[in-house]
């Protein structure tokens, strides 16, 4: 009798776990990148950005504590009223065979109260089933201002 209850309980437990996994939205490099930038520029909450980065980048973000410091020191671009879009992504058509991508995010907003358009380039890596940001690439120059 106890064996039946134990086996039944384990089946229910494992069955529930799979249902939870299926309800999670699939992550794409684009969604991870935009979620990271929204956390920093729109929500202005560093803790919301932490799930999208490697443990090494997490330490850097936590060091700066606040979003404005992360904007200035990590991303090199302090802006307000920002809208973001994916400008370019270097990923193959089949995606299944790619474990690392580079994404350019176009950002439009205000810098010092004046309209500004710029971009930032990030490298992401697939770790297991999850994409994480591994690096903010150095900028080549200003787009407009």
C-alpha positions in Angstrom: 0.0 0.0 0.0 2.8 2.5 1.0 4.7 1.6 -2.2 1.6 2.4 -4.3 1.2 5.8 -2.6 4.9 6.6 -3.0 4.9 5.6 -6.7 1.7 7.6 -7.3 3.1 10.6 -5.5 6.3 10.5 -7.6 4.3 10.3 -10.9 2.2 13.3 -9.9 5.2 15.2 -8.9 7.1 14.6 -12.1 4.0 15.2 -14.2 3.5 18.6 -12.6 7.1 19.5 -13.2 6.8 19.0 -17.0 3.6 21.1 -17.1 5.5 24.0 -15.5 8.4 23.6 -18.0 6.0 23.7 -21.0 4.3 26.9 -19.8 7.6 28.9 -19.8 8.0 31.1 -22.9 10.8 30.0 -25.1 13.8 32.3 -24.8 15.4 33.8 -27.9 18.5 35.9 -28.0 16.4 38.8 -29.1 14.0 38.5 -26.1 16.8 38.1 -23.6 18.6 41.2 -25.0 15.5 43.4 -25.0 14.5 42.2 -21.5 17.9 43.2 -20.3 17.8 46.7 -21.8 14.2 47.2 -20.6 15.3 46.4 -17.1 18.1 48.9 -17.2 16.6 51.7 -19.3 12.8 51.4 -18.8 12.3 49.8 -15.4 15.6 51.2 -14.1 16.0 48.1 -11.9 19.3 46.2 -12.0 17.9 43.2 -10.2 15.5 42.6 -13.1 18.5 42.5 -15.5 20.5 39.9 -13.5 18.7 36.7 -14.8 19.9 37.6 -18.3 23.6 37.7 -17.7 26.5 35.4 -16.8 27.7 35.2 -13.1 30.7 37.3 -14.1 28.5 40.1 -15.5 26.2 39.7 -12.6 29.0 40.7 -10.2 29.8 43.8 -12.3 26.1 44.8 -12.4 25.7 44.3 -8.7 28.8 46.4 -8.0 27.2 49.4 -9.6 23.9 48.8 -7.7 21.7 51.3 -9.6 20.6 51.5 -13.3 22.0 54.9 -14.0 25.5 53.7 -12.9 25.1 50.6 -15.1 24.1 52.8 -18.0 27.1 55.0 -17.5 29.9 52.5 -16.6 28.9 49.2 -18.2 27.0 50.3 -21.3 28.6 53.7 -21.7 25.4 55.4 -22.5 23.1 57.3 -20.1 19.7 57.9 -21.6 16.1 58.5 -20.6 12.7 57.9 -22.4 14.4 55.1 -24.3 12.8 52.8 -26.9 14.7 49.8 -28.1 14.7 47.5 -31.1 16.9 44.8 -32.5 18.9 46.4 -35.3 21.0 43.4 -36.4 21.7 39.8 -35.3 24.3 37.5 -36.6 22.6 34.2 -36.3 22.2 31.4 -38.8 18.8 30.6 -40.3 18.5 27.3 -38.4 19.4 28.6 -34.9 19.6 25.1 -33.6 23.3 25.0 -34.6 24.3 28.3 -33.1 25.5 28.6 -29.5 26.8 32.2 -29.7 25.4 35.3 -31.3 26.1 39.0 -31.6 23.1 41.4 -31.4 23.0 45.1 -32.1 20.3 47.0 -30.2 19.2 50.4 -31.6 18.1 52.8 -28.9 16.3 56.1 -29.3 15.6 58.5 -26.5 17.0 61.5 -24.7 20.6 62.1 -23.7 21.1 65.2 -21.7 17.5 66.2 -22.6 18.2 66.1 -26.4 17.1 63.5 -28.9 19.6 60.8 -29.3 20.0 57.6 -31.4 22.7 55.1 -30.6 23.3 51.4 -30.5 25.0 48.8 -28.3 26.4 45.5 -29.3 26.1 42.4 -27.0 27.4 38.9 -27.3 25.1 36.1 -26.1 25.8 32.4 -25.5 23.4 29.5 -25.2 23.9 27.6 -22.0 21.7 24.6 -21.9 18.3 25.8 -23.1 18.9 29.4 -21.9 20.6 32.4 -23.6 22.7 34.7 -21.5 24.6 37.9 -22.1 28.3 37.3 -21.9 29.7 40.6 -23.0 29.0 44.2 -23.9 31.3 44.9 -26.9 33.2 48.2 -27.1 31.6 50.8 -29.2 33.0 51.9 -32.5 31.6 55.4 -32.4 28.5 57.6 -32.1 25.6 57.2 -34.5 24.0 60.5 -34.1 23.4 63.3 -31.6 
